[in-house]
mmCIF file of N, CA and C in Angstrom:
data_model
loop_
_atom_site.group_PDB
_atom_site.id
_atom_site.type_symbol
_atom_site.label_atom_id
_atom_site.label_comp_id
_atom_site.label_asym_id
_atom_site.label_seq_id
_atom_site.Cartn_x
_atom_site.Cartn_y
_atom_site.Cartn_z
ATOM 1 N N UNK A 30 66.975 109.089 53.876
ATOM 2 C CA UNK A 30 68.363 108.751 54.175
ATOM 3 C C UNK A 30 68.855 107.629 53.271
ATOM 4 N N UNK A 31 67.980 106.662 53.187
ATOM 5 C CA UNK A 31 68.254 105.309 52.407
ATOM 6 C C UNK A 31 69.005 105.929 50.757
ATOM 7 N N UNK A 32 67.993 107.014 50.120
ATOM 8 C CA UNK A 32 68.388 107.295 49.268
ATOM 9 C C UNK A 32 69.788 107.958 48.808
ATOM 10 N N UNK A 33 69.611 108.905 50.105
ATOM 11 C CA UNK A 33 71.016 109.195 49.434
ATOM 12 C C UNK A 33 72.187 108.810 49.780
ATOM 13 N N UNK A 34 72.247 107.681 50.165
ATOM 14 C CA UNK A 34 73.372 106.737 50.136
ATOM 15 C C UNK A 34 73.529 106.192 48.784
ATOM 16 N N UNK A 35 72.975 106.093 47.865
ATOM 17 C CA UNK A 35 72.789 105.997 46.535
ATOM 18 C C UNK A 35 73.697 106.510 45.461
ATOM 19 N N UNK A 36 74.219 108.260 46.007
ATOM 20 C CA UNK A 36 74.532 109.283 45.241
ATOM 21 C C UNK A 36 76.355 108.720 45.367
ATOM 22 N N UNK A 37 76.657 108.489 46.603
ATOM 23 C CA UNK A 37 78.067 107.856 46.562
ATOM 24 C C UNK A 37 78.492 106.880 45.968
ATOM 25 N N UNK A 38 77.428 105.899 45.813
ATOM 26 C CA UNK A 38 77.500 104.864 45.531
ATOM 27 C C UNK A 38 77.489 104.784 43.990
ATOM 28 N N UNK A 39 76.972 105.551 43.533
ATOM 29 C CA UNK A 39 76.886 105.823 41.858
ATOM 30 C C UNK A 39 78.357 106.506 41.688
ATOM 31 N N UNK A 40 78.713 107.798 42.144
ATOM 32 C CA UNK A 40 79.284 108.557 41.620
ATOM 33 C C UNK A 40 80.912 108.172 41.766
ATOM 34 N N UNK A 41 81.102 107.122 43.200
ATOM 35 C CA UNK A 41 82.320 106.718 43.710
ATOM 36 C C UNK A 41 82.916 105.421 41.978
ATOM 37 N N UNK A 42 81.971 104.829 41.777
ATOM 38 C CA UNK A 42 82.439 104.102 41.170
ATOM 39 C C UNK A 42 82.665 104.545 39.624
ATOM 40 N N UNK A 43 81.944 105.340 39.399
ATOM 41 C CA UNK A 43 82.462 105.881 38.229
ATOM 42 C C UNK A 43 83.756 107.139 38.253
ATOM 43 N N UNK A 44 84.312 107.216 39.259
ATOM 44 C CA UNK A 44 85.356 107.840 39.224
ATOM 45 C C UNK A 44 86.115 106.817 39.384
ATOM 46 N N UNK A 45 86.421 105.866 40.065
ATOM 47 C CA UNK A 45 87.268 104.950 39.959
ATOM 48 C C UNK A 45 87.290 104.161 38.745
ATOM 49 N N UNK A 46 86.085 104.103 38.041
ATOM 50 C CA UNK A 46 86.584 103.441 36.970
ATOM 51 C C UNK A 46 86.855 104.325 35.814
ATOM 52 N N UNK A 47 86.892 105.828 35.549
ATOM 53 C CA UNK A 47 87.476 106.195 34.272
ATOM 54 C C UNK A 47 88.707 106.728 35.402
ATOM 55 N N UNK A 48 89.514 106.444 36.213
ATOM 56 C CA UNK A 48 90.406 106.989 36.711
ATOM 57 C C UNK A 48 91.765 106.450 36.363
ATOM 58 N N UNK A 49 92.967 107.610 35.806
ATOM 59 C CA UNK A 49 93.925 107.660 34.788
ATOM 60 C C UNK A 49 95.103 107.110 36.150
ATOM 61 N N UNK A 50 94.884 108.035 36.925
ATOM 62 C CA UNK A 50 95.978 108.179 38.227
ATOM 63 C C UNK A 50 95.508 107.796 39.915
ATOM 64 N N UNK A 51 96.394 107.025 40.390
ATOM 65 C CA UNK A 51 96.031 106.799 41.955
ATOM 66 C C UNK A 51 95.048 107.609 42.380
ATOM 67 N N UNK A 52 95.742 109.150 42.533
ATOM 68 C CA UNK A 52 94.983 110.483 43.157
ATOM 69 C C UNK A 52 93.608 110.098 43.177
ATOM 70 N N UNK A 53 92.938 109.982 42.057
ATOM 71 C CA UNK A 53 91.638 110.050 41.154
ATOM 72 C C UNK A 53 90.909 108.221 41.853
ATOM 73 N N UNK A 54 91.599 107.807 41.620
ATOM 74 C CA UNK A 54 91.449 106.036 42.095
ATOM 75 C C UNK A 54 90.967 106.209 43.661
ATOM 76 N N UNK A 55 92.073 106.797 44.361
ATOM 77 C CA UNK A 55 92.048 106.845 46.185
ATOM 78 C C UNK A 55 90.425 107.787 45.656
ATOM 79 N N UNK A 56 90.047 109.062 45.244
ATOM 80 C CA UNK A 56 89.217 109.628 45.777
ATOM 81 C C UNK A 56 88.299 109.189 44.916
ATOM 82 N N UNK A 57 88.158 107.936 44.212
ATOM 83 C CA UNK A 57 86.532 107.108 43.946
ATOM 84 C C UNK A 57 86.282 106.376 45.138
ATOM 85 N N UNK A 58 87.470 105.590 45.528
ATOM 86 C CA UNK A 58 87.295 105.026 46.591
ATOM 87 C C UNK A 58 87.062 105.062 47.961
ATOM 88 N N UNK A 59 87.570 106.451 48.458
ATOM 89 C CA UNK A 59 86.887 107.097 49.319
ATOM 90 C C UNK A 59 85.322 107.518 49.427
ATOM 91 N N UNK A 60 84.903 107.915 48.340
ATOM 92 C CA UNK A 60 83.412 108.381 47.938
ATOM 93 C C UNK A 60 82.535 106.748 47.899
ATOM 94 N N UNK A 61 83.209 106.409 47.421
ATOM 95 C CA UNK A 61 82.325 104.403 47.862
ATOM 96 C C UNK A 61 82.448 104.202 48.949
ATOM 97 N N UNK A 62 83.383 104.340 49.847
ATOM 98 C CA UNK A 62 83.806 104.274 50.868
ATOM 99 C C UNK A 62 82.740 104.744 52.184
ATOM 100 N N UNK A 63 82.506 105.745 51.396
ATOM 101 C CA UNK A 63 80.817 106.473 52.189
ATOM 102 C C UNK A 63 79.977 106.233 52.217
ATOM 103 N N UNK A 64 79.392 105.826 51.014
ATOM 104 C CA UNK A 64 78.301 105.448 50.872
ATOM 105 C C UNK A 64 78.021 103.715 50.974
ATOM 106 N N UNK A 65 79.139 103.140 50.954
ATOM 107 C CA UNK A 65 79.107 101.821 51.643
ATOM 108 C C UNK A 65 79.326 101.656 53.565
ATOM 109 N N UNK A 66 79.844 102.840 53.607
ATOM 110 C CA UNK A 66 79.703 102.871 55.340
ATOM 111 C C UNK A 66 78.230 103.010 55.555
ATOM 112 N N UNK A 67 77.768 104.549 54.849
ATOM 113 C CA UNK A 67 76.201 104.370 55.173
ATOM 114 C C UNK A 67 75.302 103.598 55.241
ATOM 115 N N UNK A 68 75.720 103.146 54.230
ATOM 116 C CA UNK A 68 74.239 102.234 53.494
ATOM 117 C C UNK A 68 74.438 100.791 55.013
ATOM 118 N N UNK A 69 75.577 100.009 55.097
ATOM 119 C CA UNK A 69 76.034 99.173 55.702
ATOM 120 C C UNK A 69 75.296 99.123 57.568
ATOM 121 N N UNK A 70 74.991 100.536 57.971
ATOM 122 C CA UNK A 70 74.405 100.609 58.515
ATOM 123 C C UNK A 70 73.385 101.029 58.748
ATOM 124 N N UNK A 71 72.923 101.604 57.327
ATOM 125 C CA UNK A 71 71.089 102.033 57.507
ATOM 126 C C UNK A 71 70.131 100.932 57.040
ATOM 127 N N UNK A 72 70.925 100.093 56.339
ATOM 128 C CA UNK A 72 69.923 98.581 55.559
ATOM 129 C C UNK A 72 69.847 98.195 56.791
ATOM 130 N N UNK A 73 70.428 97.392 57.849
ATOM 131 C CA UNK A 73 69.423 96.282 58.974
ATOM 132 C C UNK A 73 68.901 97.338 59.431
ATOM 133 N N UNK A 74 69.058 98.455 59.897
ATOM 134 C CA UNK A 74 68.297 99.300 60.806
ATOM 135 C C UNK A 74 67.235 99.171 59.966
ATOM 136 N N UNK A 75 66.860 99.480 58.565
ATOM 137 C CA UNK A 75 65.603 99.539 57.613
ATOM 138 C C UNK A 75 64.754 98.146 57.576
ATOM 139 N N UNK A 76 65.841 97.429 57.511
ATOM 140 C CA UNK A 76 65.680 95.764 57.215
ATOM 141 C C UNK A 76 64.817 95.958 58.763
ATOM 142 N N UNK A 77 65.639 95.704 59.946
ATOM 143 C CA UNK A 77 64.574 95.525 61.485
ATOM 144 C C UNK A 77 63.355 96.837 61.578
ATOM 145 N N UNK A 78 63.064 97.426 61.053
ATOM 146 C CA UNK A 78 61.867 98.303 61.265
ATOM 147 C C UNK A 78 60.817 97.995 60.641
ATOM 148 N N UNK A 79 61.330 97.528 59.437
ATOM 149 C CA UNK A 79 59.918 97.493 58.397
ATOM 150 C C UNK A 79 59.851 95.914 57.827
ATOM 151 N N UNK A 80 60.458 95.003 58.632
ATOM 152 C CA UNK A 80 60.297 93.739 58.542
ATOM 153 C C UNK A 80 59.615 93.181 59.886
ATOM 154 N N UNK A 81 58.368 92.447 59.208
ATOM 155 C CA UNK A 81 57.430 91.194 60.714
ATOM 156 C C UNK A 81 58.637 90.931 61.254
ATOM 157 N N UNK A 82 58.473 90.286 62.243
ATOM 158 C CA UNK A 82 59.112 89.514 62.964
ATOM 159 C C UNK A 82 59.955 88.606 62.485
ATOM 160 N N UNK A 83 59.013 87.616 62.066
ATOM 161 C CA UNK A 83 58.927 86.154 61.667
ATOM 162 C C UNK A 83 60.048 86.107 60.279
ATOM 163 N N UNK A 84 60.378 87.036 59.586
ATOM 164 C CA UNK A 84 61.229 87.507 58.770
ATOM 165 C C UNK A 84 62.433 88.179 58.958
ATOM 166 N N UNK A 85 62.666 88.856 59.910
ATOM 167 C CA UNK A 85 63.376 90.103 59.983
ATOM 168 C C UNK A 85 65.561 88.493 60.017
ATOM 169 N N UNK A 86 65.136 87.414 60.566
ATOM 170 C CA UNK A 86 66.470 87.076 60.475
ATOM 171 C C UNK A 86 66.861 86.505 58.932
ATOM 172 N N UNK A 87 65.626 85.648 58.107
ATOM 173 C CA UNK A 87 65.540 85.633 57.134
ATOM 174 C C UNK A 87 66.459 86.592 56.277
ATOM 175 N N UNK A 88 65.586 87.961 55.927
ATOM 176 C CA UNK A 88 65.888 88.882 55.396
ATOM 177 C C UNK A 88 67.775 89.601 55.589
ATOM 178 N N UNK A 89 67.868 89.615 57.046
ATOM 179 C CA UNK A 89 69.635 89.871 57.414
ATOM 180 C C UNK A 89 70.677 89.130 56.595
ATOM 181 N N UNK A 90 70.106 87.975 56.602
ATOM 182 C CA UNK A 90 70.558 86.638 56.040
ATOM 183 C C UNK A 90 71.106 86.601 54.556
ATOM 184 N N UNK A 91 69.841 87.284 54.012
ATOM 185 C CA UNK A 91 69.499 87.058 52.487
ATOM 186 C C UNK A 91 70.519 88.698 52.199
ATOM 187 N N UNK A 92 70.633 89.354 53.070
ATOM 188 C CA UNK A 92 71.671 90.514 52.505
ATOM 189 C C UNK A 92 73.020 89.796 53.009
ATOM 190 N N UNK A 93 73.066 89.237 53.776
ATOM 191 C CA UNK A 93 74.775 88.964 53.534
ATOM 192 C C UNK A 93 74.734 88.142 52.895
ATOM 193 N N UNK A 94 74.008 87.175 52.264
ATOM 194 C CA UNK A 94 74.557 85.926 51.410
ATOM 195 C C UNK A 94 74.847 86.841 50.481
ATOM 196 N N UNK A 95 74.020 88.002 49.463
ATOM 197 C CA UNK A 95 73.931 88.840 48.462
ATOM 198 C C UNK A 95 75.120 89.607 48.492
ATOM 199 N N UNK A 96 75.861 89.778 49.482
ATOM 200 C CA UNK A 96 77.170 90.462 49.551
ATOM 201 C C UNK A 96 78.444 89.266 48.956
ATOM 202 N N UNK A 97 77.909 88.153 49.688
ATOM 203 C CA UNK A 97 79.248 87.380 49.746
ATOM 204 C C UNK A 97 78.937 87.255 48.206
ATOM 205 N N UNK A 98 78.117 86.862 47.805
ATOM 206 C CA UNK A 98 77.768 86.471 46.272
ATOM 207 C C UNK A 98 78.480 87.845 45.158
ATOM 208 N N UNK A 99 77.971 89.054 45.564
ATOM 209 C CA UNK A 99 78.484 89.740 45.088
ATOM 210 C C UNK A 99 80.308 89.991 45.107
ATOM 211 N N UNK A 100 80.910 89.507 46.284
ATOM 212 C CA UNK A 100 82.231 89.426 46.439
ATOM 213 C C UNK A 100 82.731 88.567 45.703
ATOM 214 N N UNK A 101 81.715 87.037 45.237
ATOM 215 C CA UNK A 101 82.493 86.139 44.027
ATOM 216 C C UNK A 101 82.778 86.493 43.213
ATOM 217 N N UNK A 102 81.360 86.956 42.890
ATOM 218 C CA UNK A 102 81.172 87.462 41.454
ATOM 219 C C UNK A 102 82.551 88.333 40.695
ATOM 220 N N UNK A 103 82.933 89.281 41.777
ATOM 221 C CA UNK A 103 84.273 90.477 41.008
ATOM 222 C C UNK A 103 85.225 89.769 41.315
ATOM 223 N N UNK A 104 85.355 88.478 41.770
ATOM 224 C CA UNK A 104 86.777 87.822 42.092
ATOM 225 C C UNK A 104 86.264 87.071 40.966
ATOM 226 N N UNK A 105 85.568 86.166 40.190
ATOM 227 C CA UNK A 105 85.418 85.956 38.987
ATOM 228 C C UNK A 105 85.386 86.393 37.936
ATOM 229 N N UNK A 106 85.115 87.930 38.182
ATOM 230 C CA UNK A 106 85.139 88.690 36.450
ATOM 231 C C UNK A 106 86.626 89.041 36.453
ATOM 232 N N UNK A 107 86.934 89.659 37.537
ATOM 233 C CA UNK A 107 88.206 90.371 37.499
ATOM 234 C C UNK A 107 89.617 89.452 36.590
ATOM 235 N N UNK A 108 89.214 88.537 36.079
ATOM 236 C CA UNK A 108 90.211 87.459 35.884
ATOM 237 C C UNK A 108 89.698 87.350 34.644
ATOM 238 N N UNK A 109 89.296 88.593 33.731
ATOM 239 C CA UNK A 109 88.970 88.192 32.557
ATOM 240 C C UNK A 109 89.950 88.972 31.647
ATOM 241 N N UNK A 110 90.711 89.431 32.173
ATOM 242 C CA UNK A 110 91.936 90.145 31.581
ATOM 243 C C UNK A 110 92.427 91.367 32.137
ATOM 244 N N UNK A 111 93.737 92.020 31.887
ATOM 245 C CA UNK A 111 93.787 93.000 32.570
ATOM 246 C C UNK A 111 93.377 94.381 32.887
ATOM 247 N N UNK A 112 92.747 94.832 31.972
ATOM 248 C CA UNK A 112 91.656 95.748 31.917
ATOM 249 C C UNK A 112 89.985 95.952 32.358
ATOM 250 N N UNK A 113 90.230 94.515 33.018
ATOM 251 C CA UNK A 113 88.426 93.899 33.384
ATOM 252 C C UNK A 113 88.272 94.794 35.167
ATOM 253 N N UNK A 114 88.822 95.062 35.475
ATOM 254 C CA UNK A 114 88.849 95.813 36.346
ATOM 255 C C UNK A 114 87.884 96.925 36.113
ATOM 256 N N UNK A 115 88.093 97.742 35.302
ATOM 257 C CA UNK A 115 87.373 98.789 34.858
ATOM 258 C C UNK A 115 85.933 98.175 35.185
ATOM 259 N N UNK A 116 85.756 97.438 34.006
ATOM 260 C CA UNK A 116 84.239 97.198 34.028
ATOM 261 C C UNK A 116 83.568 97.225 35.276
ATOM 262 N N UNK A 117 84.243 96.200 36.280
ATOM 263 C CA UNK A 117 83.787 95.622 37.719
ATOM 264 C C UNK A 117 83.354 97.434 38.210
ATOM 265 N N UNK A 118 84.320 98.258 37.991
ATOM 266 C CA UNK A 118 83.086 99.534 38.658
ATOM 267 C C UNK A 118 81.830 99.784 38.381
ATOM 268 N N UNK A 119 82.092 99.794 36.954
ATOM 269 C CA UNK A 119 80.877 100.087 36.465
ATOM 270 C C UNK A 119 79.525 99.310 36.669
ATOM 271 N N UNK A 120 80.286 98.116 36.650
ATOM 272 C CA UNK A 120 78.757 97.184 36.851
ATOM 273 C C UNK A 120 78.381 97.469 38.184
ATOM 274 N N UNK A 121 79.425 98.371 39.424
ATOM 275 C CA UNK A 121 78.868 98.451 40.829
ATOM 276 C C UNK A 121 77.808 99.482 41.071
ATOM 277 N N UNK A 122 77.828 99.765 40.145
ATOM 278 C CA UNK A 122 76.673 100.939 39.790
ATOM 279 C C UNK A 122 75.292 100.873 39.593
ATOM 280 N N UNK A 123 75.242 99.873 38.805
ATOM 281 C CA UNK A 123 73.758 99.036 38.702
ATOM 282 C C UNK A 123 72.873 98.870 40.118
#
């Protein structure tokens, strides 16, 4: 399951970022849209199963700091001109 939350997550953002027209834009973003719903709730479920104890709040922790961090991060690139947008998909891909 983990994995193929993966396939949205790749494929959403590269439609949004070679996308010419809204149409094309709304339906990258929908397709991220999925695979960030999924994933959003299969990571702690994964995170609490296959984490000790003694870790498991640690670890919750260390994924939302990694989110918020990741939320700077595209509010910092995005301000590198007006076309930097693009990129920010692509790098969501990685």
């Amino acid at each position: 399951a983990m994995g193929s939350t993966t396939i949205p997550l790749i494929v959403g953002p590269l439609v949004s970022g070679v996308a010419h027209d809204a149409n094309t834009m709304l339906l990258g973003r929908l397709i991220t849209g999925i695979g960030v719903g999924a994933s959003s709730g299969l990571v702690p479920l994964y995170l609490s199963e296959i984490a000790p104890p003694r870790v498991r709040g640690f670890l919750g922790s260390i994924r939302r700091m990694a989110y918020v961090a990741g939320c700077l991060a595209s509010f910092v690139l995005s301000f590198d001109g007006p076309d930097s947008w693009r990129l920010l998909f692509f790098f969501s891909m990685i």
